[in-house]
Amino acid sequence: MQLLKLSETVNFMRLRMPAMVLSTLLILGSLVSLGINKLNWGLDFTGGTLIEVGYPEAAKLESIRDQLNAATFEDAIVQNFGSSQDVLIRIAPREGVKAATIGDQVLAALRADGTDVDMRRIEFVGPNVGDELTEQGGLAMLVALICILVYVAMRFEWRFALGSVSALVHDVILTLGLFSVLQIEFDLTVLAAVLAVIGYSLNDTIVVSDRIRENFRKIRKGEPEEIVNISLTQTLNRTIITSLTTVLVLLALFYKGGALIHGFATALLFGVIVGTYSSIYIASSVALALGISKEDLMPPQVEKEGADLDPMP
């Protein structure tokens, strides 16, 4: 199946310098936001108490914050959860105080003005568990990138390996930057989505790299940039179909999946779009910038046994 029937090669690499400049600016912006705003860590990482309450009518978040401030819960984070009547309250861990006790105190503070507030659920995650999850999550991403670097270097060539890892780092930083700028809660489901983005982006990059290697060996005449453009054009239909079908599923999850997987769907939706872009303009551009050539990808010649022996008289 072909969505696009292209009779001519698309000159993708004509825009590689503007794309690199754009990516550099986005990465810098993401790093600045991560340094200033940081991530809005979920309870899986920070520890604390999560309380979900329901109101008979649309909840007034500012009023709820004032009530909690008066009850010595100044650090409480209050936000809508799914609908205007459902409210999610996050409270940092308090030493020596059980989650059930905190839940009772919060509920009493919210009911002090006579409002009929319904307790939906209450969860507690210890801060030690949160620290451990943070460390293991970061370590998992680092190990994944190292394994990918080794794999691509062995299967293709070290220039492709650096290009692939550059694309993956690009995707991860931009995804984290999005969550930092928008202050979307970053929990274990979002971390799983970021790791899935790494896998998706790698798969797309491997397909493109494989076609580039194949064309370098098949096309006898042609500059490296021309061969990369030919390879990207040949894989364009596959890239569009794969990305489009994935995005359609993620849009359904984003709009219909509910608040519990909203962050997960957001990370994957953004990651798929950025991953498709990076497989074209980051991985391939880095390989070209490092000087990839036909000689680097030609299979080594194997001498036939006995070829160096003198012919019989």
Coordinates of C-alpha atoms in Angstrom, one line a residue:
M1 CA 0.0 0.0 0.0
Q2 CA 1.3 3.4 -1.0
L3 CA -0.2 6.7 0.2
L4 CA 2.2 8.7 -1.9
K5 CA 3.3 7.8 -5.4
L6 CA 6.6 9.8 -5.8
S7 CA 8.2 9.9 -9.2
E8 CA 11.1 12.1 -8.0
T9 CA 13.4 11.9 -5.1
V10 CA 12.5 14.3 -2.2
N11 CA 15.4 16.4 -1.2
F12 CA 15.1 16.0 2.6
M13 CA 18.7 16.9 3.3
R14 CA 18.2 20.3 1.8
L15 CA 16.6 21.3 5.1
R16 CA 19.0 19.5 7.4
M17 CA 20.8 22.6 8.6
P18 CA 17.6 24.5 9.5
A19 CA 16.4 21.3 11.1
M20 CA 19.6 21.0 13.2
V21 CA 19.3 24.6 14.3
L22 CA 15.6 24.1 15.3
S23 CA 16.5 20.9 17.2
T24 CA 19.3 22.6 19.0
L25 CA 17.1 25.5 20.1
L26 CA 14.4 23.1 21.3
I27 CA 16.9 21.0 23.2
L28 CA 18.4 24.1 24.8
G29 CA 14.9 25.3 25.7
S30 CA 14.0 21.9 27.2
L31 CA 17.2 21.8 29.3
V32 CA 16.5 25.4 30.6
S33 CA 13.0 24.4 31.5
L34 CA 14.2 21.2 33.2
G35 CA 16.7 23.3 35.2
I36 CA 14.3 26.0 36.3
N37 CA 10.8 24.3 36.4
K38 CA 12.1 20.7 36.8
L39 CA 9.6 17.9 36.4
N40 CA 6.3 17.6 38.2
W41 CA 7.2 14.3 39.8
G42 CA 4.3 12.0 40.7
L43 CA 3.9 10.2 44.0
D44 CA 5.7 7.2 42.5
F45 CA 8.9 9.2 42.7
T46 CA 8.4 11.8 45.5
G47 CA 6.4 9.8 47.9
G48 CA 3.4 11.2 49.8
T49 CA -0.3 11.0 50.0
L50 CA -2.7 11.1 47.0
I51 CA -6.4 11.8 47.8
E52 CA -9.2 11.8 45.2
V53 CA -12.5 13.5 46.3
G54 CA -15.7 14.2 44.5
Y55 CA -18.0 17.2 44.6
P56 CA -21.7 17.4 43.8
E57 CA -21.1 20.4 41.6
A58 CA -18.1 21.9 39.8
A59 CA -15.3 22.3 42.3
K60 CA -13.6 25.7 42.9
L61 CA -9.9 24.9 43.1
E62 CA -8.9 28.2 44.6
S63 CA -11.4 27.8 47.4
I64 CA -10.1 24.3 48.1
R65 CA -6.5 25.5 48.2
D66 CA -7.6 28.2 50.8
Q67 CA -9.3 25.6 52.9
L68 CA -6.2 23.4 52.9
N69 CA -3.9 26.3 53.7
A70 CA -6.0 27.1 56.7
A71 CA -5.7 23.4 57.8
T72 CA -1.8 23.6 57.6
F73 CA -1.6 21.8 54.2
E74 CA 0.2 24.7 52.5
D75 CA 2.2 22.3 50.3
A76 CA -0.9 20.6 48.8
I77 CA -1.2 20.4 45.1
V78 CA -4.9 20.6 43.9
Q79 CA -6.1 19.9 40.4
N80 CA -9.1 18.6 38.5
F81 CA -9.1 14.9 37.7
G82 CA -11.2 13.8 34.7
S83 CA -14.0 16.3 35.3
S84 CA -14.7 19.6 37.0
Q85 CA -16.4 17.7 39.9
D86 CA -13.4 15.4 40.6
V87 CA -10.4 16.8 42.4
L88 CA -7.0 15.2 43.0
I89 CA -5.0 16.4 46.0
R90 CA -1.3 15.6 46.5
I91 CA 0.4 16.1 49.8
A92 CA 4.1 15.6 50.6
P93 CA 5.0 12.9 53.1
R94 CA 4.8 13.9 56.8
E95 CA 7.0 12.1 59.2
G96 CA 5.1 10.1 61.8
V97 CA 1.6 10.7 60.2
K98 CA -0.3 7.9 58.5
A99 CA -1.9 8.4 55.2
A100 CA -5.3 7.5 56.7
T101 CA -4.9 10.3 59.3
I102 CA -3.9 12.8 56.6
G103 CA -7.0 11.7 54.5
D104 CA -9.3 12.3 57.5
Q105 CA -7.8 15.7 58.2
V106 CA -8.1 16.8 54.5
L107 CA -11.7 15.6 54.3
A108 CA -12.6 17.4 57.6
A109 CA -11.1 20.6 56.2
L110 CA -13.0 20.3 53.0
R111 CA -16.3 19.6 54.8
A112 CA -15.8 22.4 57.3
D113 CA -18.1 24.8 55.3
G114 CA -20.8 22.2 55.0
T115 CA -20.0 21.0 51.5
D116 CA -20.9 17.3 50.8
V117 CA -17.4 16.0 49.7
D118 CA -17.1 12.3 48.8
M119 CA -13.8 10.5 49.4
R120 CA -13.0 8.4 46.3
R121 CA -9.6 6.9 47.1
I122 CA -6.5 7.5 49.1
E123 CA -3.0 6.2 48.3
F124 CA 0.4 6.4 50.0
V125 CA 3.9 6.0 48.6
G126 CA 6.9 6.2 50.9
P127 CA 9.7 8.6 50.0
N128 CA 12.3 5.8 50.1
V129 CA 10.4 3.9 47.5
G130 CA 10.2 7.1 45.4
D131 CA 13.9 7.7 45.5
E132 CA 14.6 4.1 44.5
L133 CA 12.2 4.3 41.6
T134 CA 13.8 7.6 40.4
E135 CA 17.3 6.0 40.4
Q136 CA 16.2 2.8 38.7
G137 CA 14.2 4.7 36.1
G138 CA 17.2 6.9 35.1
L139 CA 19.5 3.9 35.1
A140 CA 17.1 1.9 32.9
M141 CA 17.2 4.8 30.3
L142 CA 21.0 5.0 30.4
V143 CA 21.5 1.2 30.0
A144 CA 19.0 1.2 27.1
L145 CA 20.9 4.0 25.3
I146 CA 24.3 2.2 25.8
C147 CA 22.9 -1.1 24.5
I148 CA 21.4 0.6 21.5
L149 CA 24.8 2.3 20.7
V150 CA 26.6 -1.1 20.8
Y151 CA 23.9 -2.9 18.8
V152 CA 23.8 -0.3 16.0
A153 CA 27.6 0.0 15.8
M154 CA 27.9 -3.8 15.4
R155 CA 25.1 -4.1 12.9
F156 CA 25.7 -1.1 10.7
E157 CA 28.6 1.4 11.4
W158 CA 29.7 3.6 14.2
R159 CA 28.5 6.7 12.4
F160 CA 25.0 5.3 12.2
A161 CA 25.3 4.3 15.9
L162 CA 26.1 7.9 16.9
G163 CA 23.3 9.2 14.7
S164 CA 20.8 6.8 16.2
V165 CA 21.7 7.6 19.8
S166 CA 21.7 11.3 19.0
A167 CA 18.2 10.9 17.7
L168 CA 17.1 9.0 20.8
V169 CA 18.7 11.5 23.2
H170 CA 17.0 14.3 21.2
D171 CA 13.6 12.6 21.5
V172 CA 13.9 11.9 25.2
I173 CA 15.1 15.5 26.1
L174 CA 12.3 17.1 24.0
T175 CA 9.7 14.8 25.6
L176 CA 10.9 15.6 29.1
G177 CA 11.0 19.3 28.2
L178 CA 7.4 19.1 27.1
F179 CA 6.4 17.7 30.5
S180 CA 8.5 20.3 32.3
V181 CA 7.1 23.3 30.4
L182 CA 3.5 22.1 30.7
Q183 CA 4.1 20.8 34.3
I184 CA 2.2 17.5 33.5
E185 CA 2.6 15.0 36.2
F186 CA 5.5 12.6 35.6
D187 CA 4.9 9.2 37.0
L188 CA 5.8 5.6 36.3
T189 CA 3.3 5.3 33.4
V190 CA 5.0 8.3 31.7
L191 CA 8.4 6.8 32.3
A192 CA 7.2 3.6 30.5
A193 CA 6.0 5.8 27.7
V194 CA 9.4 7.5 27.4
L195 CA 11.1 4.1 27.2
A196 CA 8.5 3.1 24.5
V197 CA 9.4 6.2 22.6
I198 CA 13.0 5.1 22.6
G199 CA 12.0 1.8 21.1
Y200 CA 9.7 3.3 18.5
S201 CA 12.3 5.9 17.4
L202 CA 15.0 3.2 17.2
N203 CA 12.8 1.0 15.0
D204 CA 12.2 3.8 12.6
T205 CA 15.9 4.8 12.6
I206 CA 16.9 1.1 12.0
V207 CA 14.6 0.9 8.9
V208 CA 16.0 4.1 7.4
S209 CA 19.7 3.1 8.2
D210 CA 19.2 -0.3 6.6
R211 CA 17.8 1.2 3.4
I212 CA 20.7 3.7 3.3
R213 CA 23.3 0.9 3.7
E214 CA 21.5 -1.1 1.0
N215 CA 21.5 1.8 -1.4
F216 CA 25.2 2.7 -0.7
R217 CA 26.1 -0.8 -1.8
K218 CA 23.7 -0.9 -4.8
I219 CA 24.0 2.6 -6.3
R220 CA 27.5 2.8 -7.9
K221 CA 27.5 6.6 -8.6
G222 CA 26.0 9.2 -6.3
E223 CA 27.0 11.5 -3.5
P224 CA 26.3 10.4 0.1
E225 CA 23.6 13.1 0.5
E226 CA 21.9 12.0 -2.7
I227 CA 21.8 8.4 -1.6
V228 CA 20.4 9.4 1.8
N229 CA 17.6 11.4 0.0
I230 CA 16.8 8.4 -2.2
S231 CA 16.7 6.1 0.9
L232 CA 14.4 8.4 2.8
T233 CA 12.1 8.8 -0.2
Q234 CA 11.8 5.0 -0.6
T235 CA 10.9 4.6 3.1
L236 CA 8.6 7.6 3.2
N237 CA 5.4 5.6 2.6
R238 CA 6.2 3.1 5.3
T239 CA 7.1 5.9 7.7
I240 CA 3.8 7.7 7.1
I241 CA 1.6 4.6 7.4
T242 CA 3.3 3.4 10.6
S243 CA 3.2 6.9 12.2
L244 CA -0.3 7.6 11.1
T245 CA -1.8 4.4 12.5
T246 CA 0.1 4.8 15.7
V247 CA -1.0 8.4 16.2
L248 CA -4.7 7.4 15.5
V249 CA -4.6 4.9 18.4
L250 CA -2.9 7.4 20.7
L251 CA -5.4 10.1 19.9
A252 CA -8.2 7.7 20.9
L253 CA -6.3 7.0 24.2
F254 CA -5.7 10.7 24.7
Y255 CA -9.3 11.8 24.4
K256 CA -11.1 8.7 25.6
G257 CA -8.7 6.9 27.9
G258 CA -9.4 8.9 31.0
A259 CA -7.1 11.0 33.3
L260 CA -5.2 8.0 34.6
I261 CA -3.4 7.4 31.2
H262 CA -3.5 11.0 30.0
G263 CA 0.2 11.5 30.7
F264 CA 1.1 8.2 29.1
A265 CA -0.8 9.0 25.9
T266 CA 0.7 12.5 25.8
A267 CA 4.2 11.3 26.1
L268 CA 3.7 8.6 23.4
L269 CA 1.8 11.0 21.1
F270 CA 4.5 13.6 21.2
G271 CA 7.3 11.0 21.2
V272 CA 6.0 9.3 18.0
I273 CA 5.9 12.7 16.1
V274 CA 9.3 13.7 17.3
G275 CA 10.7 10.2 16.7
T276 CA 9.6 10.3 13.1
Y277 CA 11.2 13.7 12.6
S278 CA 14.5 12.7 14.3
S279 CA 14.9 9.5 12.3
I280 CA 14.9 11.7 9.1
Y281 CA 16.7 14.9 10.2
I282 CA 18.8 13.9 13.2
A283 CA 20.1 10.3 12.7
S284 CA 20.7 10.7 9.0
S285 CA 22.1 14.3 9.3
V286 CA 24.6 13.2 12.0
A287 CA 25.8 10.3 9.9
L288 CA 26.4 12.6 7.0
A289 CA 28.1 15.2 9.2
L290 CA 30.5 12.5 10.4
G291 CA 31.4 11.7 6.8
I292 CA 29.6 8.4 6.0
S293 CA 30.7 7.0 2.6
K294 CA 30.3 4.0 0.3
E295 CA 33.6 2.6 1.5
D296 CA 32.4 2.5 5.1
L297 CA 29.4 0.3 4.3
M298 CA 30.9 -2.1 1.7
P299 CA 31.2 -5.7 3.0
P300 CA 34.7 -6.8 3.6
Q301 CA 36.2 -8.9 0.7
V302 CA 36.8 -12.5 1.6
E303 CA 39.8 -14.1 0.0
K304 CA 39.1 -17.5 -1.6
E305 CA 41.0 -20.4 -0.2
G306 CA 44.0 -21.2 -2.3
A307 CA 43.8 -17.9 -4.3
D308 CA 47.3 -17.0 -3.3
L309 CA 48.8 -20.3 -4.3
D310 CA 50.9 -20.5 -7.4
P311 CA 49.2 -22.2 -10.4
M312 CA 50.4 -25.7 -11.1
P313 CA 52.9 -25.9 -14.0

